[in-house]
XYZ file of C-alpha atoms in Angstrom:
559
model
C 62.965 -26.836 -59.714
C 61.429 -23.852 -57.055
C 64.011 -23.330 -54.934
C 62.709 -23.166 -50.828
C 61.675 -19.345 -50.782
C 60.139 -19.597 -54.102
C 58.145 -22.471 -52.758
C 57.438 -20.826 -49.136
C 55.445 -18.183 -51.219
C 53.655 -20.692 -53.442
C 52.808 -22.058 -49.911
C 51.545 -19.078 -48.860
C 49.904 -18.498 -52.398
C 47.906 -21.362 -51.778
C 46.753 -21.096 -48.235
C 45.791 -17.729 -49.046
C 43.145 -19.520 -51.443
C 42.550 -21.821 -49.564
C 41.198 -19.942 -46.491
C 38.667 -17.598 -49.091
C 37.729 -21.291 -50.309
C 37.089 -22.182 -46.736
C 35.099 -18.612 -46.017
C 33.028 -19.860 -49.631
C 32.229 -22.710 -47.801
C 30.180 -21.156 -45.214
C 32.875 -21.508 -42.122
C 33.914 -18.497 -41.661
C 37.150 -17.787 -40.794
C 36.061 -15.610 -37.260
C 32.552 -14.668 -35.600
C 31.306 -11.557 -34.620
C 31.825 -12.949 -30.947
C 35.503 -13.987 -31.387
C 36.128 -10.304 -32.978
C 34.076 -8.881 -29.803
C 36.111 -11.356 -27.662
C 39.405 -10.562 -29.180
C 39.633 -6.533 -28.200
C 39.756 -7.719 -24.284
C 43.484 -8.511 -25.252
C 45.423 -5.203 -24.169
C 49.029 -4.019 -24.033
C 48.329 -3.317 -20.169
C 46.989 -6.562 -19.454
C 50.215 -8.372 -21.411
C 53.090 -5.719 -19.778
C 51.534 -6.228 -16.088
C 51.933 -10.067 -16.372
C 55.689 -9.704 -17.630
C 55.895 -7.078 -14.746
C 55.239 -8.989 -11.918
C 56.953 -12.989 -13.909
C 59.934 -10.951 -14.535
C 60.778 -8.863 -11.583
C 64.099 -9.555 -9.379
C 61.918 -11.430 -6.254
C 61.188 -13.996 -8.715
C 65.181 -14.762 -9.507
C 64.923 -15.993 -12.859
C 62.265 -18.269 -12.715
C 65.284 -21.300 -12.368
C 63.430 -24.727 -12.091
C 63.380 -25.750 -8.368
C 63.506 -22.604 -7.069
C 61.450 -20.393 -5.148
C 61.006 -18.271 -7.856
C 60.032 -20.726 -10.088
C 56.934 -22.093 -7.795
C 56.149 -18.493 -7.274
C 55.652 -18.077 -11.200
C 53.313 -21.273 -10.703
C 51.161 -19.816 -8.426
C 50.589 -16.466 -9.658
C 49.822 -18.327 -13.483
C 47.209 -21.006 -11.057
C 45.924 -17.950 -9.559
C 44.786 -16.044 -12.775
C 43.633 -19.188 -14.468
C 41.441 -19.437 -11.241
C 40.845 -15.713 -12.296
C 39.666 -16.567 -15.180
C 37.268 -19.403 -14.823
C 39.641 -21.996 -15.802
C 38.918 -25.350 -14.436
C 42.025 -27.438 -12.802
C 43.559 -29.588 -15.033
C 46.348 -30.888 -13.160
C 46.878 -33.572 -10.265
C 44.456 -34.481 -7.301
C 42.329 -31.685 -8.602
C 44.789 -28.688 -8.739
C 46.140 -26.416 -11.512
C 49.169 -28.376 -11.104
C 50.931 -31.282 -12.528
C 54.176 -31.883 -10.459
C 57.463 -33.749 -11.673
C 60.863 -34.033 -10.490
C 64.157 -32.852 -11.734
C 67.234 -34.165 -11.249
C 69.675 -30.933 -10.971
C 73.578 -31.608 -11.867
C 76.191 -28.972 -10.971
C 78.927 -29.195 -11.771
C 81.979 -29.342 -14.546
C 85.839 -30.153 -15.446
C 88.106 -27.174 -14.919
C 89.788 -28.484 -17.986
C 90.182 -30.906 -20.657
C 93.647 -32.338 -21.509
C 94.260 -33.837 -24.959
C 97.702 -36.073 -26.035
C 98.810 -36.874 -28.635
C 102.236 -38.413 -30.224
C 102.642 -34.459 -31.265
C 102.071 -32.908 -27.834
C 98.960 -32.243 -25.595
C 96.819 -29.521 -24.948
C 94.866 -28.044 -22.235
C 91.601 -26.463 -23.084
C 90.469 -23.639 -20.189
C 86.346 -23.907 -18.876
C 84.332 -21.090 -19.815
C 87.179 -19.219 -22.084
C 87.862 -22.567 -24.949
C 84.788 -24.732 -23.946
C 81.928 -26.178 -21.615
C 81.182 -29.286 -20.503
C 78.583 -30.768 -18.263
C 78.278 -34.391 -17.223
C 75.605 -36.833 -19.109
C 75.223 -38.765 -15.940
C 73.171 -38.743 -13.243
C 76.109 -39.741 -10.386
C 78.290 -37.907 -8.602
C 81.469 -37.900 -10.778
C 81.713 -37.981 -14.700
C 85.256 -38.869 -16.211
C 86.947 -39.424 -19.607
C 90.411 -41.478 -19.575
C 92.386 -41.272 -22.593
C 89.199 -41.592 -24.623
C 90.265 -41.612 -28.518
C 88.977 -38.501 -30.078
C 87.304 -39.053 -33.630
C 86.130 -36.230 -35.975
C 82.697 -37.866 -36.838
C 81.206 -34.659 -39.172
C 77.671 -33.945 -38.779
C 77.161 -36.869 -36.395
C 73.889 -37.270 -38.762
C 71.992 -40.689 -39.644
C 69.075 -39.917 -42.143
C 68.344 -43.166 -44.005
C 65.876 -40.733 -46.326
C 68.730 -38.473 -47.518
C 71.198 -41.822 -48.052
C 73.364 -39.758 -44.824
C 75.467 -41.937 -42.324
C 78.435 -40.092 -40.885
C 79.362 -43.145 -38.548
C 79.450 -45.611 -41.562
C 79.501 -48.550 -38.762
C 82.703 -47.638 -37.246
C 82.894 -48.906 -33.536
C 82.862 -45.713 -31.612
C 82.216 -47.450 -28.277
C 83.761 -45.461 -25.466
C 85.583 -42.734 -27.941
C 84.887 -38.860 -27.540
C 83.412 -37.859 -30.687
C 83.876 -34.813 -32.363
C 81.028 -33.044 -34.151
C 79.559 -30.333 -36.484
C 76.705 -28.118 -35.356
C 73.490 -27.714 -37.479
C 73.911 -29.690 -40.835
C 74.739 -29.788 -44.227
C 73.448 -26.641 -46.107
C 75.270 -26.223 -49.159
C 73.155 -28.240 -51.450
C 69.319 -27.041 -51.681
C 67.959 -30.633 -51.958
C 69.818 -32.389 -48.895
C 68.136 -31.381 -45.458
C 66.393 -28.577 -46.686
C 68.795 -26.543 -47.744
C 69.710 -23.714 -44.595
C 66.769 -24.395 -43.170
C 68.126 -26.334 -40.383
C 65.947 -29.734 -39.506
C 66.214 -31.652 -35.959
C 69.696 -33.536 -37.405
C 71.139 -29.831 -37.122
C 70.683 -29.798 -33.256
C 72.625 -29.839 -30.346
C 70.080 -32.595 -28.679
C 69.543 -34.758 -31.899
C 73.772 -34.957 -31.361
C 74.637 -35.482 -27.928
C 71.765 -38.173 -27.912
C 72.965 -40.287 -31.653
C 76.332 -39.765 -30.245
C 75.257 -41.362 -27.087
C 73.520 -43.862 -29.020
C 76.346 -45.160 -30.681
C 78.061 -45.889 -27.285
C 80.513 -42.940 -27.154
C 81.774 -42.122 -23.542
C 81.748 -37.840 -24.851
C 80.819 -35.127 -27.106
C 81.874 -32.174 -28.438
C 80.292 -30.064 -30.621
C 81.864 -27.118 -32.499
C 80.656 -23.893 -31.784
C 80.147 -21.322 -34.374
C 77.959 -17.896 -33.962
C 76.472 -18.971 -37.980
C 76.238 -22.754 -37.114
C 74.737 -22.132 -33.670
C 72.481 -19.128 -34.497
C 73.693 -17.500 -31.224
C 77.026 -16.347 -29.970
C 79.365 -18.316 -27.347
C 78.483 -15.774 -24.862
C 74.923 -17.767 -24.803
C 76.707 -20.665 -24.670
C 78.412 -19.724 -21.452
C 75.564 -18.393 -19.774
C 72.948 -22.085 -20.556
C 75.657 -24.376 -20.058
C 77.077 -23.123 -16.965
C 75.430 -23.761 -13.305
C 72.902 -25.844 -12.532
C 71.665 -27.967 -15.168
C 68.681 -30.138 -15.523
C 67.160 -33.318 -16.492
C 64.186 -35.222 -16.246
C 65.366 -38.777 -14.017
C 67.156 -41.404 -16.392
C 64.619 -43.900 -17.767
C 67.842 -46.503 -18.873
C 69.114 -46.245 -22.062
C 73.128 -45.504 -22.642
C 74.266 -42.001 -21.928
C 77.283 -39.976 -22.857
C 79.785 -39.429 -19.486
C 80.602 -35.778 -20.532
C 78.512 -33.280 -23.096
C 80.993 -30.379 -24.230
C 81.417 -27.296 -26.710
C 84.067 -25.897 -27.777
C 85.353 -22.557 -29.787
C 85.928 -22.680 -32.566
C 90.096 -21.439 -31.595
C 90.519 -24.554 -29.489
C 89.405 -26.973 -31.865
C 91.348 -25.903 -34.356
C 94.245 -26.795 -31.622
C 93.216 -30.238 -31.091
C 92.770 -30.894 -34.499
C 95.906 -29.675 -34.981
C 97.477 -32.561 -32.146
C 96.503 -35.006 -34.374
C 98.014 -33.655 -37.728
C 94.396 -32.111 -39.379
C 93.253 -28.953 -40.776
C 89.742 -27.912 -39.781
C 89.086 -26.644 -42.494
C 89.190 -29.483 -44.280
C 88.231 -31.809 -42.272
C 84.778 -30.102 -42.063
C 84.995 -29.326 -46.028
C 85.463 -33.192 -46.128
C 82.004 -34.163 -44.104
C 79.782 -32.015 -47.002
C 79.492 -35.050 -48.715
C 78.002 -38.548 -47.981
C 81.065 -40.316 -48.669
C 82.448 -38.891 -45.830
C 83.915 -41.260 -42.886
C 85.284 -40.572 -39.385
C 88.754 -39.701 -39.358
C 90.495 -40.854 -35.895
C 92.678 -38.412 -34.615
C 94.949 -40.077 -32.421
C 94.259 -37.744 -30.040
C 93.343 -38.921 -26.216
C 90.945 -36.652 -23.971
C 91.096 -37.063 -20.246
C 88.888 -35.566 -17.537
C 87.678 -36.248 -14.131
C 84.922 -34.297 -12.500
C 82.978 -34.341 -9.421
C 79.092 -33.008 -9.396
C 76.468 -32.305 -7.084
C 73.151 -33.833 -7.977
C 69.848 -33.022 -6.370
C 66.212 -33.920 -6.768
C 63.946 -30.690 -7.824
C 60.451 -30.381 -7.713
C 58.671 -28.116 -10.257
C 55.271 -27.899 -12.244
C 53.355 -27.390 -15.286
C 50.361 -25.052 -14.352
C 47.084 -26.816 -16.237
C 44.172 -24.916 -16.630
C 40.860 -26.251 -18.775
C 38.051 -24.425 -20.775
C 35.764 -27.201 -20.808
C 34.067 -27.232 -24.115
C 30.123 -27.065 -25.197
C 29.540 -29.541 -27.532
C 28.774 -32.860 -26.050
C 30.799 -34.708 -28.212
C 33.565 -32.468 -29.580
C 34.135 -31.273 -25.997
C 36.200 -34.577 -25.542
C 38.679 -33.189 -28.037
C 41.328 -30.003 -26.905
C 42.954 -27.194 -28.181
C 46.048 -26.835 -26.562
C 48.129 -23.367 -25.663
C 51.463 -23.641 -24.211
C 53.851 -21.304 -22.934
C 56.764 -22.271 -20.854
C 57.158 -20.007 -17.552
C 60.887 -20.693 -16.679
C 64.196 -19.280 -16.859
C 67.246 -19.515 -16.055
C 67.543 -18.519 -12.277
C 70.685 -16.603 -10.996
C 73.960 -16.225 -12.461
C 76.513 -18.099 -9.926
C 79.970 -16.262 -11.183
C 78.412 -12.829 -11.233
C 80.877 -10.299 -9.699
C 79.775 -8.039 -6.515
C 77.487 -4.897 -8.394
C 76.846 -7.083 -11.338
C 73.298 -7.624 -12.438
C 72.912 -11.718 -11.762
C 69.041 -11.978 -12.291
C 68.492 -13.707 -15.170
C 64.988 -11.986 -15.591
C 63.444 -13.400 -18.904
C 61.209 -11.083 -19.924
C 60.916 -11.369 -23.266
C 61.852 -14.998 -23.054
C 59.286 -16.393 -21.359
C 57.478 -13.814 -19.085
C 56.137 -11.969 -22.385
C 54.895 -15.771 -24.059
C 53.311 -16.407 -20.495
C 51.424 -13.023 -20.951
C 50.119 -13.422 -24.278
C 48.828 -17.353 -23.255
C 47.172 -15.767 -20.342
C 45.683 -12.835 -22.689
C 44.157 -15.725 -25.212
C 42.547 -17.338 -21.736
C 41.279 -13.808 -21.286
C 39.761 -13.368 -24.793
C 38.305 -17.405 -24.735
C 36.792 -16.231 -20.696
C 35.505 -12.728 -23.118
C 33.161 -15.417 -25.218
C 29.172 -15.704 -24.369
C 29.937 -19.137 -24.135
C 32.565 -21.990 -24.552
C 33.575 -23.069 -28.320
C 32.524 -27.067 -29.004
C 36.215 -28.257 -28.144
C 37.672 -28.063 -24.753
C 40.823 -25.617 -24.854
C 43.327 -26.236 -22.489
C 46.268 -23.811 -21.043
C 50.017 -25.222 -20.080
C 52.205 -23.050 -18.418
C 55.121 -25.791 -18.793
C 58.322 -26.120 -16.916
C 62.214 -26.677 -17.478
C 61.809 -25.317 -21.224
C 65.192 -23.360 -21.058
C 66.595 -27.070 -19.952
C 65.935 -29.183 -22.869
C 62.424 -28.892 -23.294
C 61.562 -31.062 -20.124
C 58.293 -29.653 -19.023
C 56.413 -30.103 -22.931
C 58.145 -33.549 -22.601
C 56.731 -33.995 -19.519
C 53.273 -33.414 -20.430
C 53.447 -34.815 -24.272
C 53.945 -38.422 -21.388
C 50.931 -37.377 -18.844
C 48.434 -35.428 -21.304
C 44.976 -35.379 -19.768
C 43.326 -37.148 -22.960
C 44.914 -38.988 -26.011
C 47.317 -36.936 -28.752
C 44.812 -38.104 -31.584
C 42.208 -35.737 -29.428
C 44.205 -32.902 -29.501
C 43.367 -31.082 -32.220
C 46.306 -28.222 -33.053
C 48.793 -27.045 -30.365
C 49.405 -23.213 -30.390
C 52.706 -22.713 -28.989
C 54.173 -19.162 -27.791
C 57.382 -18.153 -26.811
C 58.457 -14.814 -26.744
C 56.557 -11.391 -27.992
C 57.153 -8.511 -30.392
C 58.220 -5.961 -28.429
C 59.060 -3.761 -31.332
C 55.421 -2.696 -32.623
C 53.365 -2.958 -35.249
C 54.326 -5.125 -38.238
C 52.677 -5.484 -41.791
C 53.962 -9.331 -41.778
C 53.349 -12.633 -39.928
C 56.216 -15.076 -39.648
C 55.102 -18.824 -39.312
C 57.398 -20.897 -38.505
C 57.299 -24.289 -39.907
C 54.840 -22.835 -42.672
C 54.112 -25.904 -45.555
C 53.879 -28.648 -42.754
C 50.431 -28.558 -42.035
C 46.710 -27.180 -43.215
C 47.125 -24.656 -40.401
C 48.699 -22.842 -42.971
C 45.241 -21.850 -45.163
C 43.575 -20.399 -41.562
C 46.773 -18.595 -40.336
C 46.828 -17.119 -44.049
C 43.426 -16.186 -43.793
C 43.552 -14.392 -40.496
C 46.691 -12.723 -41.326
C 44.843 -10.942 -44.197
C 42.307 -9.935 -41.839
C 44.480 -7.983 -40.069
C 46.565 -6.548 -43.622
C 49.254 -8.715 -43.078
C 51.025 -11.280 -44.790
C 52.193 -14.526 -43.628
C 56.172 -15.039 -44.181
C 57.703 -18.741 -43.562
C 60.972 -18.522 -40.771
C 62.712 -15.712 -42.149
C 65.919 -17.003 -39.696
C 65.334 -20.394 -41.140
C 68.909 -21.321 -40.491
C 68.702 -21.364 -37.051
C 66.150 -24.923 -36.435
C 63.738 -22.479 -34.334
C 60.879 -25.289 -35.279
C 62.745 -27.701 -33.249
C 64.062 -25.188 -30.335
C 60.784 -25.311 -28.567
C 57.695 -26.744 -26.633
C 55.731 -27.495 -29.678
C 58.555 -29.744 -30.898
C 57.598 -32.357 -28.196
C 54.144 -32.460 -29.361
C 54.689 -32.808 -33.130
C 56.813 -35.875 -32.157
C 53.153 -37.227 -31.470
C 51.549 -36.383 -34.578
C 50.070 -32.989 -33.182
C 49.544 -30.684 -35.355
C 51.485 -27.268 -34.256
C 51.201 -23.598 -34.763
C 54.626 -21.516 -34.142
C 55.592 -18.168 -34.374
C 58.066 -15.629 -34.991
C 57.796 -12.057 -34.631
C 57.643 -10.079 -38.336
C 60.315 -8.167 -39.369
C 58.329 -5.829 -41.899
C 58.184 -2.768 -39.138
C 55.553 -0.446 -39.461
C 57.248 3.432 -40.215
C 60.508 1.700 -40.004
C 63.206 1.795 -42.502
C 63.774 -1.483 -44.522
C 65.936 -3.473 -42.536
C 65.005 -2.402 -39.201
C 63.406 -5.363 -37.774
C 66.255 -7.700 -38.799
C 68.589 -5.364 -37.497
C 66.701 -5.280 -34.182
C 66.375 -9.173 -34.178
C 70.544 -9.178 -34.443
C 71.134 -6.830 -31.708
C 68.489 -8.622 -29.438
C 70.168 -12.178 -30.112
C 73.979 -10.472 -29.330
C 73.035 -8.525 -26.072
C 70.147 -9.732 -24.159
C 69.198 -13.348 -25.665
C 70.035 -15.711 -22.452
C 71.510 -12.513 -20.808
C 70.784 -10.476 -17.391
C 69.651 -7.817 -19.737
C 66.331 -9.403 -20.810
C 64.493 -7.244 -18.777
C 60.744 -5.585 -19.010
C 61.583 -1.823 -20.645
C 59.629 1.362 -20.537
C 60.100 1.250 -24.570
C 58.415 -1.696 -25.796
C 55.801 -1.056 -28.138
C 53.049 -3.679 -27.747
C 51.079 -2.749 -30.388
C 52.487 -5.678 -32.239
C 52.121 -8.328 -29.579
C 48.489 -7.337 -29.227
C 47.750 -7.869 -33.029
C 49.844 -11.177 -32.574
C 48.346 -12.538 -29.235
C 44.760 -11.902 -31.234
C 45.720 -14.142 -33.896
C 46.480 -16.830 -31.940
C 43.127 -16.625 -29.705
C 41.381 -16.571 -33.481
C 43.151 -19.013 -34.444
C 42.233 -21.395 -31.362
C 38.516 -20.286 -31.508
C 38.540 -21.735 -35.083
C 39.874 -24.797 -34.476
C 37.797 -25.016 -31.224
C 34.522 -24.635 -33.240
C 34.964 -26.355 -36.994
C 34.157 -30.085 -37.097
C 37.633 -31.164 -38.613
C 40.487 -31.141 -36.954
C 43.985 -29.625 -38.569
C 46.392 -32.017 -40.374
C 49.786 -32.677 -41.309
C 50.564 -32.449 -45.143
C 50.797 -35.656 -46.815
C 54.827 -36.844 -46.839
C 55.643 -34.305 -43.478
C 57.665 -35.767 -40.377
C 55.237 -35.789 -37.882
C 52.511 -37.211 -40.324
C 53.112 -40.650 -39.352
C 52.473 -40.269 -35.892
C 49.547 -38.651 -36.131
C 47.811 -41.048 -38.336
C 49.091 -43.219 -35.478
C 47.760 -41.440 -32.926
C 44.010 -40.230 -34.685
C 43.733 -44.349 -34.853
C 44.470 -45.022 -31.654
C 42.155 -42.481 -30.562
C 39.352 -44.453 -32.272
């Protein structure tokens, strides 16, 4: 049996014939007019967007803020630059939406036991927000129960709850999933199951009053530091449709919950050796968690920024291609000392994705005229906060998800220069694969699936909320094949990125970047969309995929 890099390049294999199939054809894979089109994408034109979305007046971007209606604005305004049409409400670039903002959290968490108790310190041994939407959030002597993965898959045969009656306990729980064998969850490459959301909200679901997950630098795919800095503050949600809801949503290191473990006569160690397998059950640890904490909670107004290419084709012009980029951040850090930088500035993360979005528009405004499909640009909110602005819009879209042909997300450039490959992320899901491929070899580059497949980045971003609807999605990841660099380098300068600036102060705009790179990248993705926008048929999942479902869904619907 291929094991899942062995099959990536067979993927890639394929696509790669594919797309010359596709060029036999007679569609070629780009037009004179898209290549013309495509050199108006410059590194000045991408480094003076991320100059002015990540400078200190705009704060961080944090939802609600000043800052963050600023970054609205100055996207509306070059959209209106650009000959974008509005696409949002009452005939504005915008489409508004509330936030409910929590602040708030426990100083500590106190666990008993027959053995003892223990009290964990905030910020140092964990964090914890509250899952409601009221002024105080409490746990009293809630039984703590290790509950593994905290997975249900009825297509891998996985239940970690096993029907236990976990109604009002704290549950204790894994991050990412089950890796070691090849042919359960893919292996390391880490599905939704391995997520923080998919876990808070099944642990929710099965009535638990709290939640903590286990943080690990290798299970998280980022270090606690990051933890500190997205959990802490102000946090936000979109307003509570009903449904049940955890009281308290925690992590904890990986020191402290060896400690409470420990309170209830366990090992860790094997305790999580013992949730590898399927037989696994919850083990009860006759441990009791109590908190009480009160929280400020405030209504927020922010925006997605819409802007619309209407397309030329009578018919196909009801159909879209859809860019997104989320423009937020994550505002101001509150605990920052006096002289300490407190601006979390996001440049690479999102200013830089913004850019490139806004260089595409550029390239599409380049054409002599429209492609046959509309194309349509979403700056989207609250990303850095669970997704909430994609989620947002996947509910309001301005046509149906079976008219949407592809959705091209982008977050975050290559700051690093030129590369000779292309990493797709989520690459064997979907027929984008052949085109990406093709345009990849265009350029002398070859298309790599997510070489940091571990870390679930498929599921980490806007796109995610639009695959739920059976839209087909194009995601990216910088290479990691440097041009003139040593083997090695780009991985190396991935790690260092994702230890000192990822969620940090220190993602700020640099007189270094190379954006040689990020140009070739940002003029894939306009080729890509001018494909799409132009060819009768639109993209598709592969037959058996997650999202395939919905989107046969959807495409009838859309009927």
């Amino acid at each position: 049996m291929l094991g899942l890099s062995a099959m990536k390049r067979l993927f890639v294999l394929l696509a790669c014939v594919l797309s010359l199939s596709v060029q036999a054809q007679g569609t070629p894979l780009t037009l004179p007019e898209e290549k013309a089109a495509a050199k108006a994408i410059e590194p000045s034109w991408l480094a003076s967007h991320v100059r002015f979305l990540a400078n200190d007046l705009l704060e961080g971007r944090g939802p609600g803020t000043r800052g963050d209606a600023l970054a609205q604005a100055y996207i509306a305004s070059q959209f209106e630059g650009l000959g974008l049409k509005p696409a949002g409400a009452a005939g504005t670039y915008f489409q508004p939406f509330e936030l409910l903002g929590i602040e708030g959290h426990p100083e500590t968490l106190t666990f008993r036991s027959t053995a003892g108790h223990a009290e964990l310190k905030f910020h140092e041994d964990f964090i914890a927000v509250s899952g409601v939407q009221t002024p105080w959030a409490a746990l009293e002597n809630s039984e703590l129960v290790f509950v593994g993965y905290g997975i249900v898959a009825p297509e891998y045969q996985w239940d970690d709850f096993k029907g236990m009656d976990l109604r009002g306990k704290t549950l204790l729980i894994l991050n990412s999933d089950p890796a070691d064998e090849p042919n359960l969850f893919a292996g390391r490459t880490r599905l939704w199951y391995g997520r923080w959301d998919y876990k808070y909200a099944q642990a929710a679901k099965v009535g638990a009053a709290g939640a903590i997950l286990l943080h690990t630098t290798p299970s998280a795919g980022y270090p606690w530091r990051v933890v500190q800095a997205s959990w802490t503050g102000e946090q936000f949600e979109l307003p509570a449709s009903g449904g049940p809801r955890l009281q308290v949503k925690a992590w904890s290191t990986e020191a402290a919950t060896q400690r409470l473990v420990r309170l209830g006569g366990q090992e860790l160690t094997s305790l999580v050796a013992a949730a590898q397998t399927r037989a696994f059950r919850p083990v009860p640890l006759g441990v009791k968690v109590s908190t009480r904490f009160q929280t400020q909670v405030r209504r927020r107004p922010t925006a997605n920024v819409l802007g619309l290419l209407p397309g030329s084709d009578p018919t196909l012009s009801g159909e879209v291609v859809l860019y997104s980029a989320h423009h937020d951040h994550l505002g101001m850090r509150a605990a920052a000392k006096p002289g300490e930088d407190a601006i979390y500035n996001g440049a690479v993360d999102n200013a830089s994705g913004v850019a490139e979005m806004l260089a595409v528009a550029r390239a599409f405004h380049a054409l002599p005229k429209p492609p046959r499909r509309s194309v349509l640009f979403a700056a989207v909110a609250a990303e850095e906060q669970g997704l909430l602005g994609s989620e947002y819009l996947a509910g309001h879209l301005p046509v149906p998800p079976g008219r949407i042909a592809v959705n091209i997300n982008i977050d975050g450039a290559n700051i690093n220069g030129r590369t000779r490959d292309l990493t797709v992320i989520g690459l064997g899901k979907s027929s984008l694969d052949a085109l990406i491929a093709g345009l990849a070899k265009a350029q002398g580059r070859v298309v790599k699936g997510d070489q940091l497949s571990d870390r679930g980045f498929f599921y980490r971003s806007d796109q995610f909320n639009f695959a739920k609807l059976g839209i087909p999605a194009a995601y990216f990841g910088s290479g990691m094949d440097f041009v003139g660099r040593p083997e090695g380098w780009g991985k190396q300068q991935r790690e260092t990125w994702e230890e000192q600036h990822y969620h940090q102060p220190s993602d700020e705009l640099r007189p270094e970047w190379d954006w040689t790179g990020a140009v070739e990248d940002t003029q894939l993705f306009f080729l890509l969309g001018a494909h799409v926008a132009r060819t009768p048929e639109m993209p598709r999942w592969n037959k058996g995929d997650e999202f395939e479902a919905p989107r046969l869904e959807a495409l009838k619907r859309a009927k």
